[in-house]
Coordinates of C-alpha atoms in Angstrom, one line a residue:
Chain A
M1 CA 15.1 -21.1 20.6
I2 CA 14.0 -17.7 20.3
E3 CA 11.6 -18.0 23.2
L4 CA 15.2 -18.9 25.1
V5 CA 16.8 -15.8 23.8
L6 CA 13.7 -13.8 24.8
R7 CA 13.7 -15.1 28.4
G8 CA 17.3 -13.8 28.8
N9 CA 19.4 -16.8 27.6
A10 CA 21.9 -14.6 25.1
E11 CA 24.0 -17.7 24.3
A12 CA 20.9 -19.4 22.4
F13 CA 21.1 -16.7 19.8
E14 CA 23.9 -18.4 18.2
P15 CA 22.4 -21.7 17.5
L16 CA 19.3 -19.6 16.2
V17 CA 21.3 -17.8 13.6
T18 CA 24.1 -20.2 12.7
P19 CA 22.2 -22.0 9.8
Y20 CA 21.6 -18.3 8.0
R21 CA 25.5 -17.3 8.5
K22 CA 26.6 -17.9 4.9
T23 CA 23.3 -16.7 3.4
I24 CA 23.5 -13.5 5.3
L25 CA 27.3 -12.9 4.5
S26 CA 26.8 -14.0 0.8
L27 CA 23.6 -12.1 0.1
A28 CA 25.4 -8.8 1.8
Y29 CA 28.5 -9.6 -0.4
R30 CA 26.5 -10.0 -3.5
L31 CA 24.6 -6.7 -2.9
S32 CA 27.3 -4.4 -2.1
R33 CA 30.2 -6.3 -4.0
D34 CA 32.7 -5.5 -1.2
R35 CA 34.1 -7.7 1.3
E36 CA 34.4 -5.4 4.3
D37 CA 31.2 -3.9 3.5
A38 CA 29.3 -6.9 3.6
K39 CA 30.9 -8.1 7.0
E40 CA 29.7 -4.7 8.2
I41 CA 26.2 -5.2 6.8
S42 CA 26.2 -8.6 8.2
Q43 CA 27.0 -7.5 11.6
D44 CA 24.4 -4.9 11.6
T45 CA 22.0 -7.2 10.5
L46 CA 22.6 -10.0 13.4
L47 CA 23.1 -7.0 15.9
R48 CA 19.4 -5.6 14.8
A49 CA 18.1 -9.0 14.9
F50 CA 19.4 -9.5 18.4
R51 CA 18.4 -6.4 19.9
Y52 CA 14.8 -6.4 18.2
L53 CA 14.4 -10.1 18.4
R54 CA 11.1 -9.4 20.7
T55 CA 9.2 -7.5 17.6
Y56 CA 9.8 -10.6 15.6
D57 CA 6.3 -12.1 14.6
K58 CA 6.5 -15.8 14.7
K59 CA 3.9 -16.6 12.3
R60 CA 6.7 -15.3 9.7
S61 CA 9.7 -17.0 8.4
F62 CA 12.7 -16.3 10.6
K63 CA 15.1 -16.4 7.4
N64 CA 13.0 -14.0 5.7
W65 CA 12.8 -11.4 8.7
L66 CA 16.7 -11.8 8.7
L67 CA 16.9 -10.9 5.0
Q68 CA 14.6 -8.1 5.4
I69 CA 16.7 -6.7 7.9
L70 CA 19.7 -7.2 5.9
V71 CA 18.4 -5.5 2.8
N72 CA 17.3 -2.4 5.2
A73 CA 20.9 -2.4 6.7
W74 CA 22.3 -2.4 3.1
R75 CA 19.9 0.5 2.0
S76 CA 20.8 2.5 5.2
R77 CA 24.5 1.8 4.5
Q78 CA 24.1 3.1 0.8
K79 CA 22.7 6.4 2.1
R80 CA 25.5 7.0 4.2
K81 CA 28.5 5.6 2.2
P82 CA 29.3 6.7 -1.3
E83 CA 30.2 4.2 -4.1
A84 CA 33.3 2.3 -3.1
E85 CA 36.3 3.2 -5.4
S86 CA 38.0 -0.1 -5.3
P87 CA 35.8 -3.1 -3.9
E88 CA 37.8 -5.6 -2.0
Q89 CA 36.7 -9.0 -3.1
F90 CA 36.5 -12.3 -1.2
L91 CA 39.2 -14.5 -2.1
P92 CA 38.5 -18.1 -3.1
R93 CA 38.5 -20.6 -0.3
S94 CA 38.0 -23.7 -1.7
S95 CA 41.3 -25.8 -2.2
E96 CA 39.7 -28.8 -4.2
G97 CA 40.1 -29.5 -7.7
D98 CA 42.6 -28.2 -10.5
P99 CA 44.2 -24.8 -9.2
E100 CA 43.8 -23.3 -12.8
E101 CA 40.3 -24.5 -13.2
R102 CA 39.4 -23.1 -9.7
H103 CA 40.8 -19.7 -10.8
S104 CA 39.1 -19.8 -14.0
R105 CA 35.6 -20.4 -12.4
E106 CA 36.4 -17.9 -9.8
E107 CA 37.0 -15.1 -12.5
T108 CA 33.8 -16.3 -14.2
R109 CA 31.9 -15.8 -11.0
T110 CA 33.6 -12.5 -10.1
Q111 CA 32.5 -11.3 -13.7
L112 CA 29.0 -12.6 -13.5
L113 CA 28.6 -10.8 -10.2
D114 CA 30.0 -7.8 -12.0
C115 CA 26.9 -8.0 -14.6
L116 CA 24.7 -7.1 -11.7
D117 CA 26.4 -3.8 -11.4
G118 CA 24.6 -2.9 -14.5
L119 CA 21.3 -3.1 -12.5
S120 CA 19.5 -0.5 -10.3
P121 CA 19.6 -1.3 -6.8
R122 CA 15.8 -2.4 -6.7
E123 CA 16.3 -4.9 -9.7
K124 CA 19.3 -6.0 -7.9
E125 CA 17.6 -6.9 -4.6
V126 CA 14.8 -8.5 -6.7
L127 CA 17.1 -10.5 -8.8
L128 CA 19.2 -11.9 -6.1
L129 CA 16.2 -12.7 -3.8
R130 CA 14.3 -14.4 -6.3
D131 CA 16.8 -16.1 -8.3
I132 CA 19.6 -16.8 -5.9
E133 CA 17.9 -16.9 -2.7
D134 CA 14.8 -18.7 -4.3
R135 CA 12.5 -16.7 -2.4
S136 CA 8.8 -16.4 -3.8
I137 CA 7.6 -13.4 -5.6
K138 CA 5.3 -12.6 -2.6
E139 CA 8.4 -13.2 0.0
T140 CA 10.7 -10.9 -2.1
A141 CA 7.7 -8.4 -2.0
I142 CA 7.2 -8.7 2.0
I143 CA 11.3 -8.6 2.6
L144 CA 11.3 -5.4 0.2
G145 CA 8.4 -3.8 1.6
S146 CA 7.0 -3.6 -2.0
S147 CA 4.2 -5.1 -3.9
P148 CA 4.2 -8.4 -5.9
L149 CA 3.3 -6.5 -9.2
S150 CA 6.4 -4.1 -8.7
V151 CA 8.7 -7.3 -8.0
R152 CA 7.5 -8.8 -11.1
V153 CA 8.1 -5.5 -13.1
H154 CA 11.7 -5.2 -11.7
L155 CA 12.6 -9.0 -12.1
S156 CA 11.5 -8.9 -15.8
S157 CA 13.8 -6.0 -16.3
A158 CA 16.4 -7.1 -14.3
R159 CA 16.5 -10.5 -16.2
K160 CA 16.5 -8.7 -19.8
K161 CA 19.6 -6.8 -18.7
L162 CA 21.1 -9.5 -17.3
K163 CA 20.7 -11.9 -20.1
E164 CA 22.1 -9.4 -22.6
R165 CA 25.2 -8.9 -20.4
I166 CA 25.8 -12.5 -20.2
K167 CA 25.2 -13.0 -23.9
E168 CA 27.7 -10.4 -24.5
K169 CA 30.3 -11.6 -21.7
F170 CA 29.8 -15.2 -21.6
P171 CA 28.2 -16.5 -24.8
Y172 CA 29.3 -20.1 -23.9
L173 CA 26.9 -20.0 -20.9
I174 CA 24.0 -19.3 -23.1
E175 CA 25.0 -21.8 -25.8
G176 CA 25.2 -24.3 -22.7
R177 CA 28.7 -24.8 -22.9
R178 CA 31.2 -24.6 -19.8
Chain B
M1 CA -0.2 -13.7 -29.1
T2 CA 2.4 -11.7 -31.1
C3 CA 6.1 -11.9 -30.9
E4 CA 6.3 -8.5 -29.3
K5 CA 4.1 -9.4 -26.4
A6 CA 5.6 -13.1 -26.1
R7 CA 9.1 -11.1 -25.4
K8 CA 7.5 -9.0 -22.6
N9 CA 6.5 -12.3 -20.8
I10 CA 9.5 -14.6 -21.4
P11 CA 11.6 -13.0 -18.9
L12 CA 9.0 -14.3 -16.3
I13 CA 7.9 -17.7 -17.9
A14 CA 11.7 -18.2 -17.7
G15 CA 11.5 -18.3 -14.0
G16 CA 8.0 -19.9 -13.7
E17 CA 6.6 -16.5 -12.4
L18 CA 4.2 -16.1 -15.0
P19 CA 0.3 -16.3 -14.2
E20 CA -1.1 -19.7 -15.4
R21 CA -3.6 -18.2 -18.2
K22 CA -0.9 -16.0 -19.8
A23 CA 1.7 -18.9 -19.6
R24 CA -0.6 -21.1 -21.3
R25 CA -1.0 -18.5 -24.3
L26 CA 2.7 -18.1 -24.3
R27 CA 3.5 -21.7 -24.5
R28 CA 1.1 -21.9 -27.3
H29 CA 2.9 -19.3 -29.1
L30 CA 6.3 -20.8 -28.3
E31 CA 5.2 -24.0 -29.9
E32 CA 5.0 -22.2 -33.3
C33 CA 7.7 -19.6 -32.8
E34 CA 11.0 -20.8 -33.1
V35 CA 12.6 -17.5 -32.4
C36 CA 11.0 -16.7 -29.3
R37 CA 11.7 -20.4 -28.2
K38 CA 15.6 -19.6 -28.6
E39 CA 14.9 -16.5 -26.5
L40 CA 13.3 -18.6 -23.7
N41 CA 16.1 -21.0 -23.9
E42 CA 18.8 -18.2 -23.7
F43 CA 16.8 -16.6 -20.7
R44 CA 17.0 -20.1 -18.8
A45 CA 20.7 -20.7 -19.9
A46 CA 21.7 -17.3 -18.2
L47 CA 19.5 -17.6 -15.2
A48 CA 21.1 -21.3 -14.6
G49 CA 24.7 -20.1 -15.0
L50 CA 24.0 -17.1 -12.8
R51 CA 22.5 -19.5 -10.1
N52 CA 25.3 -22.2 -10.3
F53 CA 28.2 -19.9 -10.3
A54 CA 26.9 -17.5 -7.4
R55 CA 25.9 -20.5 -5.3
E56 CA 29.0 -22.1 -5.6
G57 CA 30.9 -19.2 -4.6
E58 CA 28.8 -18.7 -1.1
Q59 CA 30.9 -16.9 1.5
D60 CA 31.4 -18.1 5.0
W61 CA 32.9 -16.5 8.1
E62 CA 36.2 -17.5 9.5
K63 CA 35.7 -19.4 12.8
E64 CA 37.4 -16.6 14.9
E65 CA 35.5 -13.9 13.2
W66 CA 32.2 -15.4 13.9
E67 CA 32.9 -16.2 17.0
N68 CA 33.9 -12.6 17.9
L69 CA 30.7 -11.3 16.3
M70 CA 28.7 -13.6 18.3
Q71 CA 30.4 -12.3 21.6
R72 CA 29.6 -8.5 20.2
V73 CA 26.0 -9.4 19.4
I74 CA 25.0 -11.0 22.7
A75 CA 26.5 -8.3 24.5
E76 CA 24.0 -5.9 23.5
K77 CA 21.0 -5.5 25.4
P78 CA 17.7 -6.8 23.5
E79 CA 15.2 -3.6 23.2
P80 CA 11.6 -4.3 24.6
R81 CA 10.0 -2.8 21.4
G82 CA 11.9 -1.2 18.3
P83 CA 12.4 -0.7 14.6
A84 CA 14.0 -3.8 13.6
L85 CA 12.9 -3.3 10.1
G86 CA 13.3 0.3 10.0
L87 CA 9.5 0.6 9.7
S88 CA 8.6 2.0 12.9
T89 CA 9.2 5.6 12.0
R90 CA 6.7 5.4 9.2
K91 CA 4.3 3.5 11.1
G92 CA 4.7 6.0 13.8
W93 CA 3.9 9.0 11.5
A94 CA 0.8 6.9 10.5
Y95 CA -0.4 6.4 13.6
G96 CA 0.4 9.9 14.6
F97 CA -1.8 11.5 11.5
L98 CA -4.5 9.0 12.0
I99 CA -4.9 10.3 15.6
L100 CA -4.8 13.8 14.7
L101 CA -7.5 12.9 12.0
V102 CA -9.9 11.5 14.4
L103 CA -9.3 14.2 16.8
G104 CA -10.1 16.8 14.2
L105 CA -13.1 14.9 13.0
A106 CA -14.2 14.6 16.6
A107 CA -13.7 18.5 17.1
I108 CA -15.7 19.3 14.0
F109 CA -18.5 16.9 15.2
F110 CA -18.8 18.6 18.7
Q111 CA -18.7 22.2 17.6
T112 CA -21.4 21.4 15.1
M113 CA -23.6 19.9 18.1
L114 CA -22.7 22.9 20.1
S115 CA -23.8 25.3 17.5
H116 CA -27.0 23.7 16.8
R117 CA -27.6 23.6 20.5
N118 CA -26.7 27.5 20.8
S119 CA -28.9 28.5 17.8
F120 CA -31.8 26.7 19.3
E121 CA -31.2 28.5 22.7
A122 CA -30.8 31.9 20.9
G123 CA -33.1 31.4 18.1
E124 CA -36.3 33.3 17.6
K125 CA -39.3 32.4 19.5
I126 CA -42.7 32.6 17.6
T127 CA -45.3 34.3 19.4
L128 CA -48.7 34.3 18.1
T129 CA -50.8 37.3 19.1
Q130 CA -54.4 37.8 18.8
A131 CA -55.7 40.7 16.8
Q132 CA -58.0 43.1 18.3
P133 CA -61.5 42.8 17.1
S134 CA -62.9 45.0 14.6
R135 CA -65.4 47.5 15.3
R136 CA -67.8 46.2 13.1
F137 CA -67.7 42.7 15.0
R138 CA -68.2 41.8 18.6
A139 CA -65.4 39.9 20.2
E140 CA -67.6 36.9 20.6
D141 CA -68.1 36.7 16.8
S142 CA -64.4 36.4 16.4
V143 CA -63.3 32.9 14.9
V144 CA -59.5 33.9 15.7
P145 CA -58.5 30.5 17.9
R146 CA -57.5 31.4 21.3
V147 CA -53.9 31.7 22.0
E148 CA -54.1 28.8 24.6
D149 CA -55.8 26.6 21.9
T150 CA -52.9 26.9 19.5
P151 CA -50.6 23.9 19.9
F152 CA -47.5 25.5 18.4
I153 CA -47.5 28.7 20.4
A154 CA -44.3 28.7 22.3
R155 CA -45.0 31.8 24.5
A156 CA -46.9 34.9 24.4
P157 CA -45.6 37.6 26.4
K158 CA -48.5 40.1 27.9
Q159 CA -46.2 43.0 28.0
K160 CA -45.1 42.8 24.4
R161 CA -48.6 42.6 22.7
P162 CA -49.2 46.2 22.8
R163 CA -46.0 47.3 21.2
A164 CA -46.6 44.9 18.2
E165 CA -50.3 46.5 17.5
P166 CA -49.2 49.7 15.6
A167 CA -47.4 47.5 13.3
L168 CA -50.3 45.3 12.7
Q169 CA -52.5 48.2 12.1
A170 CA -50.1 49.4 9.4
A171 CA -49.8 46.1 7.9
L172 CA -53.4 45.5 6.6
P173 CA -56.1 48.1 5.8
E174 CA -58.3 49.1 8.8
D175 CA -61.3 47.3 7.4
V176 CA -60.4 44.0 7.4
P177 CA -62.1 42.3 10.3
A178 CA -60.2 40.8 13.2
Q179 CA -61.2 37.3 12.3
E180 CA -59.6 37.4 9.3
R181 CA -56.2 38.5 10.7
L182 CA -53.7 36.4 12.2
N183 CA -50.4 37.9 13.6
V184 CA -47.0 36.3 14.2
T185 CA -44.0 38.3 16.0
L186 CA -40.7 36.7 15.7
I187 CA -38.4 38.1 18.3
S188 CA -34.5 37.5 18.2
K189 CA -33.1 36.8 21.5
A190 CA -29.4 37.6 20.2
S191 CA -30.2 40.8 18.7
G192 CA -33.7 42.0 19.9
L193 CA -34.9 42.1 16.4
R194 CA -38.5 41.8 16.2
V195 CA -40.5 40.8 13.1
H196 CA -44.3 40.9 12.7
W197 CA -46.2 39.1 10.4
T198 CA -49.9 39.7 9.8
F199 CA -51.6 37.4 7.8
D200 CA -55.1 38.0 5.8
K201 CA -57.5 35.7 5.1
N202 CA -55.9 34.2 2.0
F203 CA -52.5 33.8 4.1
E204 CA -50.9 36.7 2.1
W205 CA -48.8 38.5 4.7
K206 CA -46.9 41.9 5.0
E207 CA -43.7 42.3 7.3
T208 CA -42.8 45.3 9.4
G209 CA -39.9 45.2 11.7
R210 CA -38.6 47.7 14.3

């Protein structure tokens, strides 16, 4: 597929990135916590990926390459843009199940993601890549351009902070109740 | 393992990132310590909760939004080479610095080589001059080696020998026989400085210059 795009068949880019469209948008949203920002970061990621596809090393995972571009796009955006005053959140899309329960779960999800706001940018990146995106320590280190040791250190401190916040806000999650 | 040390490692063992050797020691501690075991369970529950809720709420694009985005993307022209990861600037600086370093080292090396060559060319030439035989000895009695027989002689210009003689005579007492003298003249090409060494039989020397 990559070869097709490189040979000039630009249409082949869409099926190449479609499997990662949710991952890209979700990670961008979890990082930025703002719907519009998330879309712009994702758009920037895909534009850069298409523009510089020739530099992609085929020995690497394509998903990790995309995630690396995304993290860099987020970092660049953070430098340019000051803290958002009132982040715009994604509204629940699912229409399955009891609306009240759905609303309650959506509320919990939002508050859980709010717990990430207390983390430093690096802790947030490490935690999201390792614990949500299931990247290994080595992959996370490559994506973030740091060392596995640094990833472990940030991961440990991020989990400590997160656990304390969850314990405080959602004690029932810690006790195993829903 | 102490509880304090165990607490440091619990966040990592909760996600399975602790190296096996440390994990084994921590597991032994956890078997005995209920407080640390509870702490580990809390970490696991917190992580599981975060994962479940976060994955449930995975975002997706509206169909139209995605199509528009793809149209915009493929309208772009792919670059032959470029900074997709935002790293090429740093790499560029690194390569530039490396090239400068190599050029600098090469310049130092060539300069050193050149200065060695110059110092050889403009350096002092050692001339060994034969002392005049003493009046008490005949020339044929002298055991001073002939100039041509001495392997380390570079050059012995004839016209310069008479100029060195007054200095030689001043250096050693006149009664020292010629066969016990050895005269060496160093002439600097660069400055024209001449240094005369006159050695006696014990190779003790005196230096005169002009």
